CSV table of C-alpha atoms in Angstrom, one decimal:
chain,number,residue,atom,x,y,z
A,1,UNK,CA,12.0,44.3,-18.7
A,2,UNK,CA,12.5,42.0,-15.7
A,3,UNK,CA,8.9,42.9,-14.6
A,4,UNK,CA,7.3,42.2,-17.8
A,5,UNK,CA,9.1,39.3,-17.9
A,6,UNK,CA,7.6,38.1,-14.7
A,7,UNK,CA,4.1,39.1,-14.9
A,8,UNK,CA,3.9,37.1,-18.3
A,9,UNK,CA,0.5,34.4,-18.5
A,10,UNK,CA,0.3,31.2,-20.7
A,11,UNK,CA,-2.4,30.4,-22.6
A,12,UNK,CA,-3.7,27.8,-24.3
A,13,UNK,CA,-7.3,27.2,-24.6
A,14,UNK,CA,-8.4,26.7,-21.4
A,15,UNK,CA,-5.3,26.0,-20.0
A,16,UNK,CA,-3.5,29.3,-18.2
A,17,UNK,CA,-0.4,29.5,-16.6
A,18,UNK,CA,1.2,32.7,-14.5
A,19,UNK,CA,4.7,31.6,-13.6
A,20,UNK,CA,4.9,34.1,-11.4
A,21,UNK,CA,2.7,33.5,-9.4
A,22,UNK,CA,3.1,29.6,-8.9
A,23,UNK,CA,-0.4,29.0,-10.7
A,24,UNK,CA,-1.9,27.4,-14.0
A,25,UNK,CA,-5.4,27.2,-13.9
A,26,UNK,CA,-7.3,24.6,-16.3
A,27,UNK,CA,-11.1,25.7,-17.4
A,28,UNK,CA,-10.6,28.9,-14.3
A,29,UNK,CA,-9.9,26.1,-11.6
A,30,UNK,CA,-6.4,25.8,-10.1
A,31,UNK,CA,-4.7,22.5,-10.8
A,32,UNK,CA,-2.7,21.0,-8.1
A,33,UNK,CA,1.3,21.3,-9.2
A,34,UNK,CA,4.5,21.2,-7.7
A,35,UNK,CA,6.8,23.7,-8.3
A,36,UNK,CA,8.3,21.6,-10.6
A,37,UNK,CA,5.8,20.3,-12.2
A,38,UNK,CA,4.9,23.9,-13.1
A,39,UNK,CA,8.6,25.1,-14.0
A,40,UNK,CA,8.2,22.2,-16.8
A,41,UNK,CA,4.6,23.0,-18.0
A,42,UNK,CA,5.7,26.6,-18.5
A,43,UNK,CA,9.1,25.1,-20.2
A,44,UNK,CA,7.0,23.4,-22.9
A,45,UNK,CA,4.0,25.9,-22.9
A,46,UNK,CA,6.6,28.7,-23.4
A,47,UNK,CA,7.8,26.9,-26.7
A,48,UNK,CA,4.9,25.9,-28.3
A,49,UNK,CA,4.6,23.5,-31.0
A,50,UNK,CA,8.5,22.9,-30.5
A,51,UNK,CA,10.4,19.8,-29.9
A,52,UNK,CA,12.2,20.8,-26.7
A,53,UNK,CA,14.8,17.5,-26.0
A,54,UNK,CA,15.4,15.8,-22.2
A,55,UNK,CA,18.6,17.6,-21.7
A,56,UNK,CA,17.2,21.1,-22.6
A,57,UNK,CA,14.5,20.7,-20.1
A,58,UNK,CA,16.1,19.4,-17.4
A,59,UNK,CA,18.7,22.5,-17.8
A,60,UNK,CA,15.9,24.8,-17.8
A,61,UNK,CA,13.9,23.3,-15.0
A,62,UNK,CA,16.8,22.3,-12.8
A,63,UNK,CA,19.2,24.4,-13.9
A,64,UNK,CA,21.6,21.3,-14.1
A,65,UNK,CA,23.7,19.5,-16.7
A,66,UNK,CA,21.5,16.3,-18.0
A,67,UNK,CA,22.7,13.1,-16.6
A,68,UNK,CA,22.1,10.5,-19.6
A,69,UNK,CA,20.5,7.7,-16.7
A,70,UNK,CA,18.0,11.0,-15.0
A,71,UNK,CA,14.6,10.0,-15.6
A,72,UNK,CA,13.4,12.7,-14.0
A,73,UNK,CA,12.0,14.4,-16.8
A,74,UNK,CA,10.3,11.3,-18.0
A,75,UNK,CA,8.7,10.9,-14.7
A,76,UNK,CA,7.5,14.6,-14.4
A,77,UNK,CA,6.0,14.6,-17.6
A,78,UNK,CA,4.3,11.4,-16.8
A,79,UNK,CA,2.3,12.9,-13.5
A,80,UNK,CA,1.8,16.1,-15.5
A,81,UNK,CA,0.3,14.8,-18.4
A,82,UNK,CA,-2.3,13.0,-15.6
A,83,UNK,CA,-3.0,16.0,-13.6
A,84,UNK,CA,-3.8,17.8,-17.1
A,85,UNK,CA,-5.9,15.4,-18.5
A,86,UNK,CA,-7.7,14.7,-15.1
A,87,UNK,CA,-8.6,18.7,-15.5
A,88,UNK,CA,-9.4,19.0,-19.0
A,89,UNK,CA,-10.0,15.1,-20.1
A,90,UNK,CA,-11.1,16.1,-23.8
A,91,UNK,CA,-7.7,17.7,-24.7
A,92,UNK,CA,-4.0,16.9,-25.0
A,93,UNK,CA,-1.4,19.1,-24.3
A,94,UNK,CA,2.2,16.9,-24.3
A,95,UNK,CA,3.4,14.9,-27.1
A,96,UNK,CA,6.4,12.4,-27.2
A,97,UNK,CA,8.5,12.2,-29.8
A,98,UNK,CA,10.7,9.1,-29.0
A,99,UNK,CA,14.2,9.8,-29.4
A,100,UNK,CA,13.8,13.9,-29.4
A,101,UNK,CA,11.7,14.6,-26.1
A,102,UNK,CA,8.4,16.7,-25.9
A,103,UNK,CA,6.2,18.9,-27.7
A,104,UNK,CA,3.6,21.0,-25.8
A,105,UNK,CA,0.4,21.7,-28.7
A,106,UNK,CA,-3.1,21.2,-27.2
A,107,UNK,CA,-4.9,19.6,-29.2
A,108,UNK,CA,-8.3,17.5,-28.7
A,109,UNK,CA,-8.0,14.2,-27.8
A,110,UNK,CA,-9.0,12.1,-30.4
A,111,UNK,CA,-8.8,8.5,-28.3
């Protein structure tokens, strides 16, 4: 079971992400992560279409309780979001919902 479990891949459209190997490629071209970076797209990618609040992704991406001040989330998000978009520019894979946290559904960009 473990080994399934690590040789999973997330897809979504163009966007593909193999945990276990450290690499999400966007359009076959490998984007530029951090490790955490890539812990918290596979967080959101792994619950798709599902609210998933700050203090549920900080626990699951660094496996600590959620200090209420911790912007950390907030911050990641932010460079992930550009690092996505600078890749595939015509779609849009994180959502905010003010008050909850985020949604990961790619959808194209309509701005």
């Amino acid at each position: 079971m473990e080994a399934a479990r690590n040789q999973r891949v997330v897809r979504a459209g163009e966007l593909e992400i193999r945990p276990a190997e450290f690499v999400a490629l966007a359009s076959g071209r490998r984007l530029h992560l951090t490790v955490r970076e890539l812990e918290l797209l596979t967080a959101l990618a792994e619950r798709p279409d599902r609210i998933v609040g700050r203090q549920d992704l900080f626990r699951l991406v660094w496996g600590e309780p959620y200090r209420k001040s911790d912007r950390s989330v907030d911050v990641y998000v932010g460079k992930l979001r550009l690092k996505l978009e600078e890749a595939l520019p015509h779609r849009r894979f994180i959502h905010t919902h003010f008050g909850f946290g985020y949604r990961f559904w790619p959808e194209p960009r309509s701005d």
